[in-house]
mmCIF file of C-alpha atoms in Angstrom:
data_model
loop_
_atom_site.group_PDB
_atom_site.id
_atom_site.type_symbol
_atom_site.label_atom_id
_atom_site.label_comp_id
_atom_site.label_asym_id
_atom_site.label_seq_id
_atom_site.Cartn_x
_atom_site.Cartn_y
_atom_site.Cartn_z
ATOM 1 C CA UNK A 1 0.120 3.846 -3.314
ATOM 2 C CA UNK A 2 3.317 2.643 -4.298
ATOM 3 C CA UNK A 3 4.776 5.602 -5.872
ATOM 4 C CA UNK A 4 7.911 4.027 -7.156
ATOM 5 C CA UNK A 5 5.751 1.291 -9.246
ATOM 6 C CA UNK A 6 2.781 3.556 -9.935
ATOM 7 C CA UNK A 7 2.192 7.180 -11.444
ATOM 8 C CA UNK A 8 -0.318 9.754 -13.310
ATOM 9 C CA UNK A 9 0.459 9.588 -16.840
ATOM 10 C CA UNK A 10 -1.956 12.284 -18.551
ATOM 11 C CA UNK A 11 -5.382 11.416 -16.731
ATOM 12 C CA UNK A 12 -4.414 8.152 -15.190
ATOM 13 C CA UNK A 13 -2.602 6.151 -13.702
ATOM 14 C CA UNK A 14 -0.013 3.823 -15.404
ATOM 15 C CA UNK A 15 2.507 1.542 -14.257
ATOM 16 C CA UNK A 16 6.144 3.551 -14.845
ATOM 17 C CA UNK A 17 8.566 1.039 -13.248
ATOM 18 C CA UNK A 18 8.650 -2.374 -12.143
ATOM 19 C CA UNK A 19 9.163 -2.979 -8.432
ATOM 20 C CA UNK A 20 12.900 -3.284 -7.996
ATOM 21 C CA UNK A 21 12.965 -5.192 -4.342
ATOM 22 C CA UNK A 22 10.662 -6.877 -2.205
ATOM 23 C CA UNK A 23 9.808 -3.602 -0.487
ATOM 24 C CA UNK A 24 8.469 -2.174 -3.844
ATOM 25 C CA UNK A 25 6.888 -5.209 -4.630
ATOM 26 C CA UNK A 26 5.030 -5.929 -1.740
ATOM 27 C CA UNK A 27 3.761 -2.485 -2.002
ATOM 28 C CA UNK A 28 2.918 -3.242 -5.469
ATOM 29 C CA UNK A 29 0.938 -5.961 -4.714
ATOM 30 C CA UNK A 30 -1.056 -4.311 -1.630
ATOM 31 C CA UNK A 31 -2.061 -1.214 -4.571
ATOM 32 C CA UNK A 32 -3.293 -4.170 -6.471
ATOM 33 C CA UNK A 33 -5.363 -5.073 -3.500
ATOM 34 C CA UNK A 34 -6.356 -1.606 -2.934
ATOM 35 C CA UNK A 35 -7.528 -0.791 -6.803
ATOM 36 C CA UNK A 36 -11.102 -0.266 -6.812
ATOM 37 C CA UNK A 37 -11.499 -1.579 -10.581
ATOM 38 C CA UNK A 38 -9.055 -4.207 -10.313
ATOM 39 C CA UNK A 39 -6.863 -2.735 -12.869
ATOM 40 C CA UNK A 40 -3.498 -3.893 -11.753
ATOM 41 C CA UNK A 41 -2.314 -7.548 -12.709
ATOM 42 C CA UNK A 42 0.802 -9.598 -11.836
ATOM 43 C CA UNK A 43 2.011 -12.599 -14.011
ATOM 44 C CA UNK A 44 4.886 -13.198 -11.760
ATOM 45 C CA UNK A 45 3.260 -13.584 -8.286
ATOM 46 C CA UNK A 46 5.420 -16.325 -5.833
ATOM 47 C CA UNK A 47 4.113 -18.424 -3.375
ATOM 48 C CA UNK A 48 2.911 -17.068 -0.614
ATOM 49 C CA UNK A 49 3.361 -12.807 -1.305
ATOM 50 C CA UNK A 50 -0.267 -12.192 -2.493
ATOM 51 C CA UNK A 51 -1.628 -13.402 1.110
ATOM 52 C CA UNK A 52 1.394 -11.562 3.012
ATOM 53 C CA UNK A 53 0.049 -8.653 0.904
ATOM 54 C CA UNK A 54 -3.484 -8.960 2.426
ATOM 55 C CA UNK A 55 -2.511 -9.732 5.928
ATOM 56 C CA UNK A 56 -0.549 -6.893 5.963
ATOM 57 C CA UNK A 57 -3.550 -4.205 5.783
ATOM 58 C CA UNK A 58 -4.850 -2.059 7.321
ATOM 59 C CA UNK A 59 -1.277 -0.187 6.768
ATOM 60 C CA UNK A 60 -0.324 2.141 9.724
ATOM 61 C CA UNK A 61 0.054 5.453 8.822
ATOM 62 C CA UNK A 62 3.303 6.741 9.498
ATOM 63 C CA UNK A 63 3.214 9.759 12.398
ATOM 64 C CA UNK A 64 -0.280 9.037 13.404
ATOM 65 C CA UNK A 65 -0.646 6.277 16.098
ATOM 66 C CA UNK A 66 -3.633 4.499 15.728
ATOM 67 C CA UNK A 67 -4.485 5.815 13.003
ATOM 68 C CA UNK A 68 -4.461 3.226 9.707
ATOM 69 C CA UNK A 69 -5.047 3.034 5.648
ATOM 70 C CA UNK A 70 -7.602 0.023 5.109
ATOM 71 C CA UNK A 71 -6.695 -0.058 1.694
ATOM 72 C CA UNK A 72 -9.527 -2.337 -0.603
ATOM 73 C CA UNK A 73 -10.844 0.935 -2.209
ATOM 74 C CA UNK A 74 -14.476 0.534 -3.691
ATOM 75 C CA UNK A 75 -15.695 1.456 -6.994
ATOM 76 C CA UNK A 76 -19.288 2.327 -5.594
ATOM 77 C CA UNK A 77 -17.091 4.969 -3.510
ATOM 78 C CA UNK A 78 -15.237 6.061 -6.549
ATOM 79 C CA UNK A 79 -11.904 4.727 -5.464
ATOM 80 C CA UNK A 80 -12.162 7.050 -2.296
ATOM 81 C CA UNK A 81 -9.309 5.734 0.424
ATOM 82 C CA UNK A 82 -11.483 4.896 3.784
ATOM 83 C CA UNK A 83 -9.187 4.833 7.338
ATOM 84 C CA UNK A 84 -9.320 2.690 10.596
ATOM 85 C CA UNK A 85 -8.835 4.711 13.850
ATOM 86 C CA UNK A 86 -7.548 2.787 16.582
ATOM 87 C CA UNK A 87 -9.163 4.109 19.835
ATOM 88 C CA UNK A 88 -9.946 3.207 23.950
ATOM 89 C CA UNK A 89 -13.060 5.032 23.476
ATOM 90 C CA UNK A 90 -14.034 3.284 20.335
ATOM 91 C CA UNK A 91 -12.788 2.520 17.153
ATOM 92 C CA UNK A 92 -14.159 4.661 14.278
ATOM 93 C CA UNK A 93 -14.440 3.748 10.160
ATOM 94 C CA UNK A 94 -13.618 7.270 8.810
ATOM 95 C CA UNK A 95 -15.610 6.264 5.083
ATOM 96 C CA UNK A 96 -15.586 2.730 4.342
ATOM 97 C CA UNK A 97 -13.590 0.365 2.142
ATOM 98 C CA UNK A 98 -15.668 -2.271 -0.175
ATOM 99 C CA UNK A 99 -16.781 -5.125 1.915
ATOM 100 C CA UNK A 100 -13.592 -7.635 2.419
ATOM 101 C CA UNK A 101 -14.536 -10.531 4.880
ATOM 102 C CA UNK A 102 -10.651 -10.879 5.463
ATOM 103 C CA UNK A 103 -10.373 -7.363 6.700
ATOM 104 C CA UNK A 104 -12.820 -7.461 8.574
ATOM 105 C CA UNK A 105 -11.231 -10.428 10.518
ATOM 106 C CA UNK A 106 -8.290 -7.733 10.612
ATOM 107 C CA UNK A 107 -10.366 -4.233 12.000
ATOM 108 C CA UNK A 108 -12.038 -7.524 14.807
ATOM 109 C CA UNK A 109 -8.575 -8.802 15.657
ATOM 110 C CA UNK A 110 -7.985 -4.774 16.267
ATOM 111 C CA UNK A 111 -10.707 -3.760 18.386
ATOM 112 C CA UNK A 112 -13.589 -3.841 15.664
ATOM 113 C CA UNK A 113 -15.942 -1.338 15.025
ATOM 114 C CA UNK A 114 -18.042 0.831 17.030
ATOM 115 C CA UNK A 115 -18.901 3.752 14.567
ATOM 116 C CA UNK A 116 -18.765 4.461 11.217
ATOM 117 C CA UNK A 117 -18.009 8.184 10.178
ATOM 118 C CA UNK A 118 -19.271 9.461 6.789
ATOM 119 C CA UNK A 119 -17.692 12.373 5.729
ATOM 120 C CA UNK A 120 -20.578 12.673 2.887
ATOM 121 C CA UNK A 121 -22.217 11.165 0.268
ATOM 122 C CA UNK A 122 -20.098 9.985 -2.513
ATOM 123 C CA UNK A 123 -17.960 7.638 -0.393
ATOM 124 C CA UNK A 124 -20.202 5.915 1.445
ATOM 125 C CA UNK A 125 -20.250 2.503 -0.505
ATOM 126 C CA UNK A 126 -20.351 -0.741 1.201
ATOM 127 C CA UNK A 127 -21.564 1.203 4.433
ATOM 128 C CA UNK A 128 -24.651 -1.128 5.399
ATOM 129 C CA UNK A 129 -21.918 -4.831 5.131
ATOM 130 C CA UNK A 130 -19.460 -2.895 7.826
ATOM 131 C CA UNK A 131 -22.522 -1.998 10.015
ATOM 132 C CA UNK A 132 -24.444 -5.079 9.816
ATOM 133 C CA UNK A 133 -20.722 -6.670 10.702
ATOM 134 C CA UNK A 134 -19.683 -4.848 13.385
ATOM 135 C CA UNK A 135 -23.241 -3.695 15.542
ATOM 136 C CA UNK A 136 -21.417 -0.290 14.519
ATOM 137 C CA UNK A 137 -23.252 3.063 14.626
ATOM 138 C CA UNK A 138 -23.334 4.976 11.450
ATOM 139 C CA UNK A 139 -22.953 8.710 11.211
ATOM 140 C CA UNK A 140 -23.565 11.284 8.241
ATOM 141 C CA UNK A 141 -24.992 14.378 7.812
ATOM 142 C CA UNK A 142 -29.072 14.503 7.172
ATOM 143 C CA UNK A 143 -28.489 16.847 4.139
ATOM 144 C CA UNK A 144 -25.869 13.539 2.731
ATOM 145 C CA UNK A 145 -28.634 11.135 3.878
ATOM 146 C CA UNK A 146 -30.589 9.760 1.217
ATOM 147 C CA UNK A 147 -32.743 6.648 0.414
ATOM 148 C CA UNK A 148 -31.187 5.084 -2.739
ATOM 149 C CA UNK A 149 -28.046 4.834 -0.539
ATOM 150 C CA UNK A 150 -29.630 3.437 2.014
ATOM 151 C CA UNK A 151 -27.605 6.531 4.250
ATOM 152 C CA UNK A 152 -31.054 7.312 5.198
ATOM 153 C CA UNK A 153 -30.955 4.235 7.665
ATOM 154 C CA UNK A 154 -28.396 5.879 9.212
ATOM 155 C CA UNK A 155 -28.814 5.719 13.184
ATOM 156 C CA UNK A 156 -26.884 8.914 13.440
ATOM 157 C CA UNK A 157 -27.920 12.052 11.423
ATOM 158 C CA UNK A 158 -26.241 15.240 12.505
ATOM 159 C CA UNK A 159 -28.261 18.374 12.032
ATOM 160 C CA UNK A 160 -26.689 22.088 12.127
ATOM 161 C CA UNK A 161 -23.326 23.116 11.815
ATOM 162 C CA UNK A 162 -21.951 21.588 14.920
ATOM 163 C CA UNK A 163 -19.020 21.460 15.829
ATOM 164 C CA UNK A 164 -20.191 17.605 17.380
ATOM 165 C CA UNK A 165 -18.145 15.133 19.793
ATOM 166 C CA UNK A 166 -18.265 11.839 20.278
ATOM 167 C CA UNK A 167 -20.002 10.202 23.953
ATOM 168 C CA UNK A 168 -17.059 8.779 25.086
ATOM 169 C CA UNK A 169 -19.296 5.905 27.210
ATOM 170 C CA UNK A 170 -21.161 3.166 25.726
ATOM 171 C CA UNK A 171 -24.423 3.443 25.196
ATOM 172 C CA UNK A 172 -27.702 0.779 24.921
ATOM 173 C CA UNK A 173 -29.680 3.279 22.723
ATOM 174 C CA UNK A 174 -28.980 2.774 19.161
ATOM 175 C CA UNK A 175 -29.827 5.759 18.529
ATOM 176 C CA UNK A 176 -27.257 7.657 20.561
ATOM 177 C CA UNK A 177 -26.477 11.340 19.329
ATOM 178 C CA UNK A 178 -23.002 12.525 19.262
ATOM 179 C CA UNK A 179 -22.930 15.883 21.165
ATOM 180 C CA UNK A 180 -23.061 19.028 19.950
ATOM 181 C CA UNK A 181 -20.265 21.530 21.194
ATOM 182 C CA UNK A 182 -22.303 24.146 20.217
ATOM 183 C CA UNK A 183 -25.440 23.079 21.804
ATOM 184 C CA UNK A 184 -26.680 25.530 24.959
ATOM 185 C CA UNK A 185 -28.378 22.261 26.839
ATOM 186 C CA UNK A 186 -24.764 20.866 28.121
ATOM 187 C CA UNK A 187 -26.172 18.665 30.947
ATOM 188 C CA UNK A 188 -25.664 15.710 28.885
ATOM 189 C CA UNK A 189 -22.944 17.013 26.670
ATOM 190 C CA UNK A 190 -19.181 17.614 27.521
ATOM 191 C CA UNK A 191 -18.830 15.941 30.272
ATOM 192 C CA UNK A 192 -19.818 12.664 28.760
ATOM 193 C CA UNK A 193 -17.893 13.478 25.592
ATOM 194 C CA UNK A 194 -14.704 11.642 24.615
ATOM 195 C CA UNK A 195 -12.109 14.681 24.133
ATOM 196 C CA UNK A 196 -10.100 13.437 21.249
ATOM 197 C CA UNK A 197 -12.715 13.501 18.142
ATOM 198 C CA UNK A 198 -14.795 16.265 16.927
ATOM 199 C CA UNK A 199 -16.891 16.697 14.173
ATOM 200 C CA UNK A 200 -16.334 19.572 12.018
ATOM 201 C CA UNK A 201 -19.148 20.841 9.648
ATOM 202 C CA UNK A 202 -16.875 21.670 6.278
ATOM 203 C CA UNK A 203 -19.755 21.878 3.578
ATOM 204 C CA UNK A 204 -18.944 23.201 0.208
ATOM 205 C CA UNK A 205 -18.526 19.638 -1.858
ATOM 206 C CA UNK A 206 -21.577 18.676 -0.999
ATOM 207 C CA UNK A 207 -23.939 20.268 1.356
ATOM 208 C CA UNK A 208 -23.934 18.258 4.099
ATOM 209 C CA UNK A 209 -19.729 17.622 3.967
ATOM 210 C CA UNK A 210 -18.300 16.952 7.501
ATOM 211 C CA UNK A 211 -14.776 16.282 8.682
ATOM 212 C CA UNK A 212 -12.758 14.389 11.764
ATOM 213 C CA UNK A 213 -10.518 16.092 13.795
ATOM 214 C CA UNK A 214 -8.443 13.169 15.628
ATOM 215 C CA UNK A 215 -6.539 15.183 18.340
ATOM 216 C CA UNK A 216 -3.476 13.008 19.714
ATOM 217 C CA UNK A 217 -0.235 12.885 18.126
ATOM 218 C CA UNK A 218 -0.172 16.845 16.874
ATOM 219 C CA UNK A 219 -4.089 16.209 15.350
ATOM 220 C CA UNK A 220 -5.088 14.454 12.105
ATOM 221 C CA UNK A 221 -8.084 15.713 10.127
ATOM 222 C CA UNK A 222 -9.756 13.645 7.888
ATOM 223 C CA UNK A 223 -11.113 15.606 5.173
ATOM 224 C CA UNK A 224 -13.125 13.272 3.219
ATOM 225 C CA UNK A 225 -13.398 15.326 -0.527
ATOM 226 C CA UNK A 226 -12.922 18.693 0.981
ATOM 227 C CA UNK A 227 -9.474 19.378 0.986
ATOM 228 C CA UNK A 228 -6.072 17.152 -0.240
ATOM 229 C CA UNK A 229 -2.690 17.494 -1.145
ATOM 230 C CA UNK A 230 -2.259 17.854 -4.628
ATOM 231 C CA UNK A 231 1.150 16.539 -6.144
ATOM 232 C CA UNK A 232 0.711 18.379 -9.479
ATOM 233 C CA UNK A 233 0.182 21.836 -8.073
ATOM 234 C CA UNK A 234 2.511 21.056 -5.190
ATOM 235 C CA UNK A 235 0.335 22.414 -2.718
ATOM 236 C CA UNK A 236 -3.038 22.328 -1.088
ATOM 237 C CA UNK A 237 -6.114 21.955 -2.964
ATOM 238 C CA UNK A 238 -10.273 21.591 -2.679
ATOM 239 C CA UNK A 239 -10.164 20.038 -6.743
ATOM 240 C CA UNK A 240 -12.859 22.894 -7.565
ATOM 241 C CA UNK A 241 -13.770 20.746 -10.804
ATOM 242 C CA UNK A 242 -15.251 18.100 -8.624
ATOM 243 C CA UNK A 243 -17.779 20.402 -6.703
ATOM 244 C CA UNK A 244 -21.005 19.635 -6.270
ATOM 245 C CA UNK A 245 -22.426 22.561 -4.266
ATOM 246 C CA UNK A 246 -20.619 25.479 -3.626
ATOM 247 C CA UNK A 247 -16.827 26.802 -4.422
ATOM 248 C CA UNK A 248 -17.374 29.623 -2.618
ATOM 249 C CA UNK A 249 -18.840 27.983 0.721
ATOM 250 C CA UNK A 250 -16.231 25.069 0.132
ATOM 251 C CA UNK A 251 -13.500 27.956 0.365
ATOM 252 C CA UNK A 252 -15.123 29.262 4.141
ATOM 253 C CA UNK A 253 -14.991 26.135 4.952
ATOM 254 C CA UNK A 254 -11.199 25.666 4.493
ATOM 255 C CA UNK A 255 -10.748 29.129 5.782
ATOM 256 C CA UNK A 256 -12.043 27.975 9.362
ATOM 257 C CA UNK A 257 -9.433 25.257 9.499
ATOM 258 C CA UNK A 258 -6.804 27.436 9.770
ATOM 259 C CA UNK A 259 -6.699 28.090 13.640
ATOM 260 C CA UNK A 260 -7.130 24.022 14.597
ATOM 261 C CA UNK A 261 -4.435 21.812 15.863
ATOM 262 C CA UNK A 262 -3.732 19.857 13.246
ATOM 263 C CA UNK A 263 -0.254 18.597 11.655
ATOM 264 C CA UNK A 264 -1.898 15.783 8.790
ATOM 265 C CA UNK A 265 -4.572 15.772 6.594
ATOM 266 C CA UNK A 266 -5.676 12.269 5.280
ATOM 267 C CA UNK A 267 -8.066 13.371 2.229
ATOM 268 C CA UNK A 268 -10.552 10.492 0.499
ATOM 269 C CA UNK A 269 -8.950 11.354 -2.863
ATOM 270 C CA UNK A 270 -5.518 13.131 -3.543
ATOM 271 C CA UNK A 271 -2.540 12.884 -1.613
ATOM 272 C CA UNK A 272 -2.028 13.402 2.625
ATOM 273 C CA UNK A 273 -0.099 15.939 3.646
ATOM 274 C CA UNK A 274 2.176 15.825 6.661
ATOM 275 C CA UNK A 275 2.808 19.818 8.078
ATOM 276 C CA UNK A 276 6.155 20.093 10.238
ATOM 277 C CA UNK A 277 4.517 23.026 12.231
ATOM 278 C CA UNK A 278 1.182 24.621 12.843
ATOM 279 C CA UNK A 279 2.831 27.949 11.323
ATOM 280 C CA UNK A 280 3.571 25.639 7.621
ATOM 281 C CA UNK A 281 0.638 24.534 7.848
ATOM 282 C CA UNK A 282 -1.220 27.906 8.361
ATOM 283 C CA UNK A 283 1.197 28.813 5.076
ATOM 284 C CA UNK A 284 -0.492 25.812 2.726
ATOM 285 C CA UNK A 285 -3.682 26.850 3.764
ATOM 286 C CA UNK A 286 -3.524 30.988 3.065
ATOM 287 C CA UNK A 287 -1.676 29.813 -0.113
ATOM 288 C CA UNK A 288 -4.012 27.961 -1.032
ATOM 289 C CA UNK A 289 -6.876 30.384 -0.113
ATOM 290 C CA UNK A 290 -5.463 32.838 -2.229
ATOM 291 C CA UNK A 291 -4.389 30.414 -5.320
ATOM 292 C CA UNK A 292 -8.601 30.121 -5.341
ATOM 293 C CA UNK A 293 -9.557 33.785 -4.958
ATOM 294 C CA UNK A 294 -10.699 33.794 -1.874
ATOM 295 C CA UNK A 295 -11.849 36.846 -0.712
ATOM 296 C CA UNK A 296 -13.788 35.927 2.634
ATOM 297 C CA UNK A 297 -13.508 36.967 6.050
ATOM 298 C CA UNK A 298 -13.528 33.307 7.499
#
C-alpha cells in the first residue's frame, strides 16, 4: 500500500518518501491502519484524518466491482491481505483481516457476511470473531483444517479436488455443502448453484490450498499464497521459498489456470496483477511456468 510513501529496502519495508499531498497521505495513513505489527507511526496527524482513514476501508479495488481490500492485516495471518466481495447471492470474506469492531460496522453497513472463504491455513487468523459476528459459514479445505486453529470447527470442509460452487439460495442447515462441479449426483447441484464463484483446488503451498474464481467483470481469482505478482522479478511468481508442500504440485496447479477466464489476480501476499487480455495473461503464466522449470503436461 501506498507505494509512493512506502518501499522494500533489502528485506523490508521502509518508509522512502514522505507523503507529498493529501492523496499520499491519506493513503499513508490507511497502510498504517493496515500494518499487521503496527510498525508505521505519524507525529504529525491533524484533526480528524486518522478516522477519515478508517472510514474509508474496505478500499474498492479498482476494475473489479464489488470486489474490495479490507485492509487491517493480522499478524496471526502473517500480514496476509484478506478481501470483501460484494455479492446478491451473498457476500463472501476471501481470508480474514484481524478482528476490527469498526469494520465490521463497515462489511454490516455493506451487506455483511454470509461466508467466509479460506484459501488455507496460514491466513486464517481472527476467523472464529468474523464468524461468531456475522452467523457466517466458514469454508476451508479438511487437509487445512486443524484443531489448534480452531479451522477444525469449520462448518464447511471441502473434500477432493473439486472444482466446488457456491448454493446460490439460503439455506437453514448450518452445515450446508457448497457443490461439487465434479460430483456425478447433480440433483441437488447446478441448478441450485450461484454461477459466479467457484472453488478451485490449487494445492502445492500447502496441501489442502484452494482458490476463488469471481466471474463478473472479466473474472478475478483470488489466489490466497499460491500465486502473486512479484515486483522484483517483474513477473508472475508462486515465492517457491515459502512452500510448504510441494513445488512441483504447486507448479500443476498454476499450469491448470491457464485456460480460465480471468483478467486479475488478488494474491494474500505479493502484489495483484491486472492482465489487459486473456492472451497476456496466458503469456505471464507460461513465462512463469518456464522461469520455474516446469516440465508438466498440466
Amino acid at each position: 500500500m501506498a507505494p509512493a510513501t512506502f518501499a522494500r529496502v533489502g528485506e523490508q519495508s521502509a518508509v522512502v518518501a514522505q507523503p507529498a499531498d493529501e492523496q499520499q497521505r491519506q493513503a499513508a495513513l490507511q497502510a498504517l491502519l493496515a500494518c499487521p505489527t503496527f510498525s508505521i507511526h505519524c507525529t504529525d496527524r491533524r484533526p480528524g484524518e486518522l478516522k477519515a482513514a478508517q472510514e474509508s476501508f474496505p478500499l474498492p479495488i479498482p476494475g473489479c466491482p464489488g470486489v474490495y481490500h479490507t485492509g487491517f492485516a493480522a499478524e496471526a495471518s502473517f500480514g496476509a491481505t484478506a478481501y470483501f466481495i460484494r455479492r446478491p447471492q451473498g457476500n463472501i470474506l476471501v481470508d480474514v483481516p484481524r478482528w476490527t469492531p469498526l469494520l465490521a460496522q463497515r462489511l454490516a453497513a455493506l451487506g455483511g457476511v454470509r461466508w467466509i472463504f479460506l484459501t488455507h491455513r496460514d491466513d486464517v487468523g481472527d476467523h472464529a470473531a468474523w464468524a461468531a459476528h456475522f452467523g457466517a459459514q466458514r469454508i476451508i479445505h479438511r487437509l487445512e483444517a486443524s484443531r489448534r486453529q480452531g479451522t477444525d470447527q469449520c462448518e464447511v470442509q471441502l473434500e477432493g479436488e473439486g472444482p466446488w460452487t457456491l448454493p446460490e439460495k439460503s439455506s437453514s442447515s448450518s452445515n450446508q455443502m457448497p457443490v461439487s462441479s465434479s460430483s456425478s449426483n447433480s440433483s441437488s447441484g447446478d441448478a441450485d448453484a450461484a454461477p459466479d464463484v467457484q472453488l478451485l483446488f490449487t494445492p502445492g503451498h500447502t496441501a489442502g490450498c484452494v482458490s476463488l474464481l469471481f466471474q463478473p467483470h472479466g473474472g478475478v481469482l483470488f489466489t490466497g499464497d499460491h500465486l502473486a505478482y512479484s515486483q522484483r522479478l517483474e513477473r508472475l511468481t508462486i515465492f517457491r521459498a515459502y512452500n510448504w508442500h510441494s513445488v512441483a504440485q504447486q507448479l500443476d496447479s498454476v499450469a491448470r489456470l491457464r485456460q480460465l477466464p480471468f483478467l486479475t489476480v488478488l494474491p494474500g501476499h505479493g502484489r495483484r496483477a491486472q492482465f489487459g487480455s486473456a492472451q497476456e495473461r496466458e503469456q505471464q503464466l507460461a513465462s512463469l511456468l518456464a522461469a520455474e522449470g516446469w516440465h508438466g503436461s498440466g
